[in-house]
PDB file of N, CA, C and O in Angstrom:
ATOM      1  N   TYR A 397       8.625  -0.998   2.744  1.00  0.00           N
ATOM      2  CA  TYR A 397       8.369  -0.124   4.171  1.00  0.00           C
ATOM      3  C   TYR A 397       8.476   1.631   3.775  1.00  0.00           C
ATOM      4  O   TYR A 397       8.368   1.784   2.972  1.00  0.00           O
ATOM      5  N   ILE A 398       7.541   2.014   4.735  1.00  0.00           N
ATOM      6  CA  ILE A 398       7.673   3.182   4.969  1.00  0.00           C
ATOM      7  C   ILE A 398       8.130   3.512   6.356  1.00  0.00           C
ATOM      8  O   ILE A 398       8.040   2.780   7.405  1.00  0.00           O
ATOM      9  N   ALA A 399       9.487   4.687   6.344  1.00  0.00           N
ATOM     10  CA  ALA A 399       9.376   4.886   7.283  1.00  0.00           C
ATOM     11  C   ALA A 399       9.420   6.120   7.672  1.00  0.00           C
ATOM     12  O   ALA A 399       9.848   7.341   6.656  1.00  0.00           O
ATOM     13  N   GLY A 400       9.496   6.989   9.367  1.00  0.00           N
ATOM     14  CA  GLY A 400       9.830   8.208   9.540  1.00  0.00           C
ATOM     15  C   GLY A 400      10.477   8.466  10.783  1.00  0.00           C
ATOM     16  O   GLY A 400      10.514   7.386  11.661  1.00  0.00           O
ATOM     17  N   ILE A 401      10.878   9.642  11.170  1.00  0.00           N
ATOM     18  CA  ILE A 401      11.747  10.170  12.322  1.00  0.00           C
ATOM     19  C   ILE A 401      11.094  11.175  12.583  1.00  0.00           C
ATOM     20  O   ILE A 401      11.378  12.274  11.884  1.00  0.00           O
ATOM     21  N   ASN A 402      10.940  11.297  14.096  1.00  0.00           N
ATOM     22  CA  ASN A 402      11.010  12.753  14.487  1.00  0.00           C
ATOM     23  C   ASN A 402      11.938  13.402  15.263  1.00  0.00           C
ATOM     24  O   ASN A 402      11.631  12.344  16.485  1.00  0.00           O
ATOM     25  N   ALA A 403      12.529  14.279  14.416  1.00  0.00           N
ATOM     26  CA  ALA A 403      13.954  14.586  15.642  1.00  0.00           C
ATOM     27  C   ALA A 403      13.248  16.190  16.370  1.00  0.00           C
ATOM     28  O   ALA A 403      14.511  16.336  16.508  1.00  0.00           O
ATOM     29  N   GLU A 404      12.347  16.467  15.914  1.00  0.00           N
ATOM     30  CA  GLU A 404      11.858  17.588  16.904  1.00  0.00           C
ATOM     31  C   GLU A 404      11.633  17.414  18.447  1.00  0.00           C
ATOM     32  O   GLU A 404      11.677  16.262  18.635  1.00  0.00           O
ATOM     33  N   LYS A 405      11.631  18.591  19.314  1.00  0.00           N
ATOM     34  CA  LYS A 405      11.508  18.298  20.481  1.00  0.00           C
ATOM     35  C   LYS A 405       9.741  18.393  21.204  1.00  0.00           C
ATOM     36  O   LYS A 405       9.903  18.859  22.333  1.00  0.00           O
ATOM     37  N   SER A 406       9.000  17.892  20.064  1.00  0.00           N
ATOM     38  CA  SER A 406       7.407  17.410  20.635  1.00  0.00           C
ATOM     39  C   SER A 406       6.723  16.546  19.778  1.00  0.00           C
ATOM     40  O   SER A 406       7.566  16.244  18.820  1.00  0.00           O
ATOM     41  N   THR A 407       5.955  15.702  20.368  1.00  0.00           N
ATOM     42  CA  THR A 407       5.034  14.765  19.551  1.00  0.00           C
ATOM     43  C   THR A 407       4.473  15.526  18.378  1.00  0.00           C
ATOM     44  O   THR A 407       4.226  16.467  18.179  1.00  0.00           O
ATOM     45  N   LYS A 408       4.630  14.702  17.165  1.00  0.00           N
ATOM     46  CA  LYS A 408       3.993  14.866  15.931  1.00  0.00           C
ATOM     47  C   LYS A 408       2.741  13.902  15.686  1.00  0.00           C
ATOM     48  O   LYS A 408       2.617  13.002  15.602  1.00  0.00           O
ATOM     49  N   GLU A 409       2.054  14.447  15.135  1.00  0.00           N
ATOM     50  CA  GLU A 409       0.807  13.723  14.656  1.00  0.00           C
ATOM     51  C   GLU A 409       0.498  14.146  12.896  1.00  0.00           C
ATOM     52  O   GLU A 409       0.721  14.909  12.812  1.00  0.00           O
ATOM     53  N   LEU A 410       0.827  12.878  12.163  1.00  0.00           N
ATOM     54  CA  LEU A 410       0.504  12.493  10.866  1.00  0.00           C
ATOM     55  C   LEU A 410      -0.749  11.992  10.400  1.00  0.00           C
ATOM     56  O   LEU A 410      -0.864  11.488  11.218  1.00  0.00           O
ATOM     57  N   VAL A 411      -0.866  12.260   9.307  1.00  0.00           N
ATOM     58  CA  VAL A 411      -2.053  12.064   8.466  1.00  0.00           C
ATOM     59  C   VAL A 411      -1.382  11.404   6.854  1.00  0.00           C
ATOM     60  O   VAL A 411      -0.877  12.738   6.413  1.00  0.00           O
ATOM     61  N   LEU A 412      -1.094  10.400   6.840  1.00  0.00           N
ATOM     62  CA  LEU A 412      -0.349   9.900   5.748  1.00  0.00           C
ATOM     63  C   LEU A 412      -1.516   9.554   4.548  1.00  0.00           C
ATOM     64  O   LEU A 412      -1.998   9.154   4.966  1.00  0.00           O
ATOM     65  N   ASN A 413      -1.054   9.806   3.593  1.00  0.00           N
ATOM     66  CA  ASN A 413      -1.913   9.439   2.094  1.00  0.00           C
ATOM     67  C   ASN A 413      -0.683   8.582   1.179  1.00  0.00           C
ATOM     68  O   ASN A 413       0.140   9.209   0.769  1.00  0.00           O
ATOM     69  N   ILE A 414      -1.140   7.263   1.351  1.00  0.00           N
ATOM     70  CA  ILE A 414      -0.177   6.139   0.895  1.00  0.00           C
ATOM     71  C   ILE A 414      -1.186   5.572   0.119  1.00  0.00           C
ATOM     72  O   ILE A 414      -1.948   4.325   0.641  1.00  0.00           O
ATOM     73  N   PRO A 415      -0.999   5.960  -1.077  1.00  0.00           N
ATOM     74  CA  PRO A 415      -2.172   5.530  -2.283  1.00  0.00           C
ATOM     75  C   PRO A 415      -1.938   3.740  -2.453  1.00  0.00           C
ATOM     76  O   PRO A 415      -2.837   2.657  -3.057  1.00  0.00           O
ATOM     77  N   MET A 416      -0.736   3.070  -2.456  1.00  0.00           N
ATOM     78  CA  MET A 416      -0.759   1.855  -2.198  1.00  0.00           C
ATOM     79  C   MET A 416      -1.304   0.744  -1.121  1.00  0.00           C
ATOM     80  O   MET A 416      -1.525  -0.427  -1.209  1.00  0.00           O
ATOM     81  N   LEU A 417      -1.779   1.498  -0.369  1.00  0.00           N
ATOM     82  CA  LEU A 417      -3.075   0.852   0.510  1.00  0.00           C
ATOM     83  C   LEU A 417      -4.157   1.232   0.415  1.00  0.00           C
ATOM     84  O   LEU A 417      -4.440   2.486  -0.041  1.00  0.00           O
ATOM     85  N   LYS A 418      -4.964   0.333   0.841  1.00  0.00           N
ATOM     86  CA  LYS A 418      -6.364   0.294   0.263  1.00  0.00           C
ATOM     87  C   LYS A 418      -7.312   0.086   1.718  1.00  0.00           C
ATOM     88  O   LYS A 418      -6.522  -0.390   2.422  1.00  0.00           O
ATOM     89  N   LYS A 419      -8.485   0.465   1.751  1.00  0.00           N
ATOM     90  CA  LYS A 419      -9.451   0.340   2.616  1.00  0.00           C
ATOM     91  C   LYS A 419      -9.463  -0.858   2.837  1.00  0.00           C
ATOM     92  O   LYS A 419      -9.661  -2.086   1.999  1.00  0.00           O
ATOM     93  N   GLY A 420      -9.247  -1.304   3.985  1.00  0.00           N
ATOM     94  CA  GLY A 420      -9.207  -2.893   4.495  1.00  0.00           C
ATOM     95  C   GLY A 420      -7.931  -3.654   4.453  1.00  0.00           C
ATOM     96  O   GLY A 420      -7.579  -4.711   5.660  1.00  0.00           O
ATOM     97  N   ASP A 421      -6.363  -3.139   4.137  1.00  0.00           N
ATOM     98  CA  ASP A 421      -5.151  -3.762   4.203  1.00  0.00           C
ATOM     99  C   ASP A 421      -4.824  -3.465   5.590  1.00  0.00           C
ATOM    100  O   ASP A 421      -4.951  -2.676   6.600  1.00  0.00           O
ATOM    101  N   VAL A 422      -4.269  -4.606   6.474  1.00  0.00           N
ATOM    102  CA  VAL A 422      -3.759  -4.548   7.605  1.00  0.00           C
ATOM    103  C   VAL A 422      -2.157  -4.551   7.383  1.00  0.00           C
ATOM    104  O   VAL A 422      -1.499  -5.340   6.389  1.00  0.00           O
ATOM    105  N   VAL A 423      -1.777  -3.403   7.977  1.00  0.00           N
ATOM    106  CA  VAL A 423      -0.270  -3.472   7.757  1.00  0.00           C
ATOM    107  C   VAL A 423       0.467  -3.098   9.411  1.00  0.00           C
ATOM    108  O   VAL A 423      -0.623  -3.451  10.453  1.00  0.00           O
ATOM    109  N   GLU A 424       1.552  -3.792   9.660  1.00  0.00           N
ATOM    110  CA  GLU A 424       2.294  -3.900  10.857  1.00  0.00           C
ATOM    111  C   GLU A 424       3.295  -2.606  11.037  1.00  0.00           C
ATOM    112  O   GLU A 424       3.625  -1.884  10.200  1.00  0.00           O
ATOM    113  N   LEU A 425       3.159  -2.095  12.342  1.00  0.00           N
ATOM    114  CA  LEU A 425       3.318  -0.346  12.725  1.00  0.00           C
ATOM    115  C   LEU A 425       4.146  -0.805  14.060  1.00  0.00           C
ATOM    116  O   LEU A 425       4.053  -1.259  14.910  1.00  0.00           O
ATOM    117  N   TYR A 426       5.720  -0.551  13.402  1.00  0.00           N
ATOM    118  CA  TYR A 426       6.569  -0.317  14.218  1.00  0.00           C
ATOM    119  C   TYR A 426       7.089   0.782  15.038  1.00  0.00           C
ATOM    120  O   TYR A 426       7.552   1.929  13.743  1.00  0.00           O
ATOM    121  N   SER A 427       6.797   0.974  16.305  1.00  0.00           N
ATOM    122  CA  SER A 427       6.820   2.624  17.119  1.00  0.00           C
ATOM    123  C   SER A 427       7.409   2.464  18.387  1.00  0.00           C
ATOM    124  O   SER A 427       8.312   1.250  18.925  1.00  0.00           O
ATOM    125  N   ASP A 428       7.282   3.635  18.916  1.00  0.00           N
ATOM    126  CA  ASP A 428       7.730   3.766  20.569  1.00  0.00           C
ATOM    127  C   ASP A 428       7.168   3.734  21.540  1.00  0.00           C
ATOM    128  O   ASP A 428       6.062   4.089  21.015  1.00  0.00           O
ATOM    129  N   ASP A 429       7.029   2.778  22.401  1.00  0.00           N
ATOM    130  CA  ASP A 429       6.131   2.935  23.313  1.00  0.00           C
ATOM    131  C   ASP A 429       5.913   4.152  23.973  1.00  0.00           C
ATOM    132  O   ASP A 429       7.028   4.589  24.011  1.00  0.00           O
ATOM    133  N   LYS A 430       4.390   4.647  24.565  1.00  0.00           N
ATOM    134  CA  LYS A 430       4.847   5.668  25.258  1.00  0.00           C
ATOM    135  C   LYS A 430       5.244   5.884  26.413  1.00  0.00           C
ATOM    136  O   LYS A 430       5.863   6.744  27.106  1.00  0.00           O
ATOM    137  N   GLU A 431       5.401   5.044  27.215  1.00  0.00           N
ATOM    138  CA  GLU A 431       5.759   4.566  28.689  1.00  0.00           C
ATOM    139  C   GLU A 431       7.097   4.131  28.951  1.00  0.00           C
ATOM    140  O   GLU A 431       8.297   5.164  29.035  1.00  0.00           O
ATOM    141  N   THR A 432       7.441   3.747  27.813  1.00  0.00           N
ATOM    142  CA  THR A 432       8.831   2.770  28.456  1.00  0.00           C
ATOM    143  C   THR A 432       9.649   2.905  27.063  1.00  0.00           C
ATOM    144  O   THR A 432      11.197   3.404  27.279  1.00  0.00           O
ATOM    145  N   ARG A 433       9.426   3.908  25.693  1.00  0.00           N
ATOM    146  CA  ARG A 433      10.031   3.941  24.419  1.00  0.00           C
ATOM    147  C   ARG A 433      10.550   2.902  24.247  1.00  0.00           C
ATOM    148  O   ARG A 433      11.549   3.269  23.579  1.00  0.00           O
ATOM    149  N   GLU A 434      10.202   1.834  24.852  1.00  0.00           N
ATOM    150  CA  GLU A 434      10.754   0.165  23.807  1.00  0.00           C
ATOM    151  C   GLU A 434      10.316   0.466  22.628  1.00  0.00           C
ATOM    152  O   GLU A 434       8.968   0.805  22.888  1.00  0.00           O
ATOM    153  N   PRO A 435      11.031  -0.487  21.576  1.00  0.00           N
ATOM    154  CA  PRO A 435      10.217  -0.160  20.789  1.00  0.00           C
ATOM    155  C   PRO A 435       9.129  -1.330  20.650  1.00  0.00           C
ATOM    156  O   PRO A 435       9.044  -2.371  21.376  1.00  0.00           O
ATOM    157  N   MET A 436       8.128  -1.523  20.012  1.00  0.00           N
ATOM    158  CA  MET A 436       6.758  -2.150  19.708  1.00  0.00           C
ATOM    159  C   MET A 436       6.078  -2.651  18.524  1.00  0.00           C
ATOM    160  O   MET A 436       6.488  -1.449  17.545  1.00  0.00           O
ATOM    161  N   LYS A 437       5.428  -3.725  18.229  1.00  0.00           N
ATOM    162  CA  LYS A 437       4.642  -3.754  16.655  1.00  0.00           C
ATOM    163  C   LYS A 437       3.162  -3.863  17.037  1.00  0.00           C
ATOM    164  O   LYS A 437       2.638  -4.565  18.707  1.00  0.00           O
ATOM    165  N   SER A 438       2.881  -3.927  16.323  1.00  0.00           N
ATOM    166  CA  SER A 438       0.883  -3.529  16.605  1.00  0.00           C
ATOM    167  C   SER A 438       0.635  -3.556  15.212  1.00  0.00           C
ATOM    168  O   SER A 438       1.262  -3.350  13.917  1.00  0.00           O
ATOM    169  N   GLU A 439      -1.039  -4.225  14.658  1.00  0.00           N
ATOM    170  CA  GLU A 439      -1.259  -4.252  13.899  1.00  0.00           C
ATOM    171  C   GLU A 439      -2.288  -3.006  13.444  1.00  0.00           C
ATOM    172  O   GLU A 439      -2.865  -2.699  14.497  1.00  0.00           O
ATOM    173  N   LEU A 440      -2.229  -2.424  12.257  1.00  0.00           N
ATOM    174  CA  LEU A 440      -3.419  -1.262  12.302  1.00  0.00           C
ATOM    175  C   LEU A 440      -4.665  -2.063  10.421  1.00  0.00           C
ATOM    176  O   LEU A 440      -3.858  -2.202   9.721  1.00  0.00           O
ATOM    177  N   LYS A 441      -5.452  -1.295  10.470  1.00  0.00           N
ATOM    178  CA  LYS A 441      -6.055  -1.596   9.960  1.00  0.00           C
ATOM    179  C   LYS A 441      -6.861  -0.359   8.977  1.00  0.00           C
ATOM    180  O   LYS A 441      -6.832   0.602   9.560  1.00  0.00           O
ATOM    181  N   ILE A 442      -6.272  -0.059   7.693  1.00  0.00           N
ATOM    182  CA  ILE A 442      -6.808   0.822   6.981  1.00  0.00           C
ATOM    183  C   ILE A 442      -8.005   1.271   6.754  1.00  0.00           C
ATOM    184  O   ILE A 442      -8.925   0.215   6.226  1.00  0.00           O
ATOM    185  N   LYS A 443      -8.242   2.387   7.471  1.00  0.00           N
ATOM    186  CA  LYS A 443     -10.371   2.639   7.234  1.00  0.00           C
ATOM    187  C   LYS A 443     -10.425   3.202   6.461  1.00  0.00           C
ATOM    188  O   LYS A 443     -11.670   3.380   5.587  1.00  0.00           O
ATOM    189  N   LYS A 444      -9.377   4.195   5.329  1.00  0.00           N
ATOM    190  CA  LYS A 444     -10.005   4.974   4.032  1.00  0.00           C
ATOM    191  C   LYS A 444      -9.177   4.891   3.040  1.00  0.00           C
ATOM    192  O   LYS A 444      -7.704   4.646   3.386  1.00  0.00           O
ATOM    193  N   ASN A 445      -9.026   4.551   1.673  1.00  0.00           N
ATOM    194  CA  ASN A 445      -7.842   4.266   0.625  1.00  0.00           C
ATOM    195  C   ASN A 445      -6.745   5.450   1.274  1.00  0.00           C
ATOM    196  O   ASN A 445      -6.705   6.560   1.177  1.00  0.00           O
ATOM    197  N   GLY A 446      -5.636   4.437   1.813  1.00  0.00           N
ATOM    198  CA  GLY A 446      -4.373   5.031   1.588  1.00  0.00           C
ATOM    199  C   GLY A 446      -4.296   5.917   2.494  1.00  0.00           C
ATOM    200  O   GLY A 446      -3.225   6.870   2.630  1.00  0.00           O
ATOM    201  N   GLU A 447      -5.089   6.359   3.298  1.00  0.00           N
ATOM    202  CA  GLU A 447      -4.924   7.044   4.920  1.00  0.00           C
ATOM    203  C   GLU A 447      -4.755   6.437   5.952  1.00  0.00           C
ATOM    204  O   GLU A 447      -5.327   5.580   6.391  1.00  0.00           O
ATOM    205  N   LEU A 448      -3.559   7.004   6.607  1.00  0.00           N
ATOM    206  CA  LEU A 448      -3.051   6.575   8.526  1.00  0.00           C
ATOM    207  C   LEU A 448      -2.653   7.426   9.134  1.00  0.00           C
ATOM    208  O   LEU A 448      -2.044   8.652   8.714  1.00  0.00           O
ATOM    209  N   LYS A 449      -2.939   7.656  10.253  1.00  0.00           N
ATOM    210  CA  LYS A 449      -2.943   8.366  11.253  1.00  0.00           C
ATOM    211  C   LYS A 449      -1.430   7.886  12.158  1.00  0.00           C
ATOM    212  O   LYS A 449      -1.603   6.382  12.254  1.00  0.00           O
ATOM    213  N   ILE A 450      -1.238   8.339  12.266  1.00  0.00           N
ATOM    214  CA  ILE A 450       0.853   7.767  12.914  1.00  0.00           C
ATOM    215  C   ILE A 450       0.680   9.260  14.097  1.00  0.00           C
ATOM    216  O   ILE A 450       0.967  10.520  13.611  1.00  0.00           O
ATOM    217  N   SER A 451       1.578   8.530  15.166  1.00  0.00           N
ATOM    218  CA  SER A 451       1.695   9.596  15.875  1.00  0.00           C
ATOM    219  C   SER A 451       3.073   9.093  16.168  1.00  0.00           C
ATOM    220  O   SER A 451       3.360   7.949  16.781  1.00  0.00           O
ATOM    221  N   MET A 452       4.061  10.002  16.567  1.00  0.00           N
ATOM    222  CA  MET A 452       5.419  10.391  16.767  1.00  0.00           C
ATOM    223  C   MET A 452       5.759  10.820  17.606  1.00  0.00           C
ATOM    224  O   MET A 452       5.834  12.217  17.944  1.00  0.00           O
ATOM    225  N   LEU A 453       6.500   9.929  19.014  1.00  0.00           N
ATOM    226  CA  LEU A 453       7.012  11.023  20.232  1.00  0.00           C
ATOM    227  C   LEU A 453       8.190  11.411  19.708  1.00  0.00           C
ATOM    228  O   LEU A 453       8.912  11.455  18.879  1.00  0.00           O
ATOM    229  N   THR A 454       8.597  12.213  20.637  1.00  0.00           N
ATOM    230  CA  THR A 454      10.107  13.804  20.256  1.00  0.00           C
ATOM    231  C   THR A 454      11.002  12.036  20.304  1.00  0.00           C
ATOM    232  O   THR A 454      11.177  11.313  21.295  1.00  0.00           O
ATOM    233  N   ASP A 455      11.937  12.687  19.514  1.00  0.00           N
ATOM    234  CA  ASP A 455      12.818  11.567  18.999  1.00  0.00           C
ATOM    235  C   ASP A 455      12.838  10.187  18.736  1.00  0.00           C
ATOM    236  O   ASP A 455      13.752   9.079  19.070  1.00  0.00           O
ATOM    237  N   GLY A 456      11.433  10.339  18.281  1.00  0.00           N
ATOM    238  CA  GLY A 456      11.567   8.772  17.829  1.00  0.00           C
ATOM    239  C   GLY A 456      10.870   8.469  16.529  1.00  0.00           C
ATOM    240  O   GLY A 456      11.275   8.964  15.769  1.00  0.00           O
ATOM    241  N   GLY A 457      10.149   7.578  16.244  1.00  0.00           N
ATOM    242  CA  GLY A 457       9.616   7.053  14.654  1.00  0.00           C
ATOM    243  C   GLY A 457       9.134   6.272  14.750  1.00  0.00           C
ATOM    244  O   GLY A 457       8.524   5.518  15.724  1.00  0.00           O
ATOM    245  N   PHE A 458       9.229   5.586  13.412  1.00  0.00           N
ATOM    246  CA  PHE A 458       7.921   4.623  13.053  1.00  0.00           C
ATOM    247  C   PHE A 458       8.470   3.693  11.450  1.00  0.00           C
ATOM    248  O   PHE A 458       9.276   4.045  10.517  1.00  0.00           O
ATOM    249  N   ILE A 459       8.118   2.286  11.258  1.00  0.00           N
ATOM    250  CA  ILE A 459       8.301   1.619  10.425  1.00  0.00           C
ATOM    251  C   ILE A 459       7.332   1.133  10.193  1.00  0.00           C
ATOM    252  O   ILE A 459       6.232   0.469  10.778  1.00  0.00           O
ATOM    253  N   ILE A 460       6.663   0.995   8.850  1.00  0.00           N
ATOM    254  CA  ILE A 460       5.131   0.567   8.202  1.00  0.00           C
ATOM    255  C   ILE A 460       5.777  -0.595   7.448  1.00  0.00           C
ATOM    256  O   ILE A 460       6.040  -0.364   6.465  1.00  0.00           O
ATOM    257  N   VAL A 461       5.084  -1.761   7.734  1.00  0.00           N
ATOM    258  CA  VAL A 461       5.325  -3.122   6.455  1.00  0.00           C
ATOM    259  C   VAL A 461       4.172  -3.708   6.274  1.00  0.00           C
ATOM    260  O   VAL A 461       3.149  -3.599   7.224  1.00  0.00           O
ATOM    261  N   LYS A 462       3.925  -3.398   5.537  1.00  0.00           N
ATOM    262  CA  LYS A 462       2.465  -4.417   4.267  1.00  0.00           C
ATOM    263  C   LYS A 462       3.146  -5.854   4.102  1.00  0.00           C
ATOM    264  O   LYS A 462       3.821  -5.683   3.521  1.00  0.00           O
TER     265      LYS A 462
END
């Protein structure tokens, strides 16, 4: 798994380069819902080799599981 935490007072937009992920891979993303801040689960399909775009809310975070 891969995890990230945002302890800053603004939303963070990240582009992660994760070489173990290949184009077409599907991963599970656990993150914060933008409206309720409740945990949510979604699936992401990797579009470029190892490249993944993540948005983290203020005082939020994420977990990626393959």
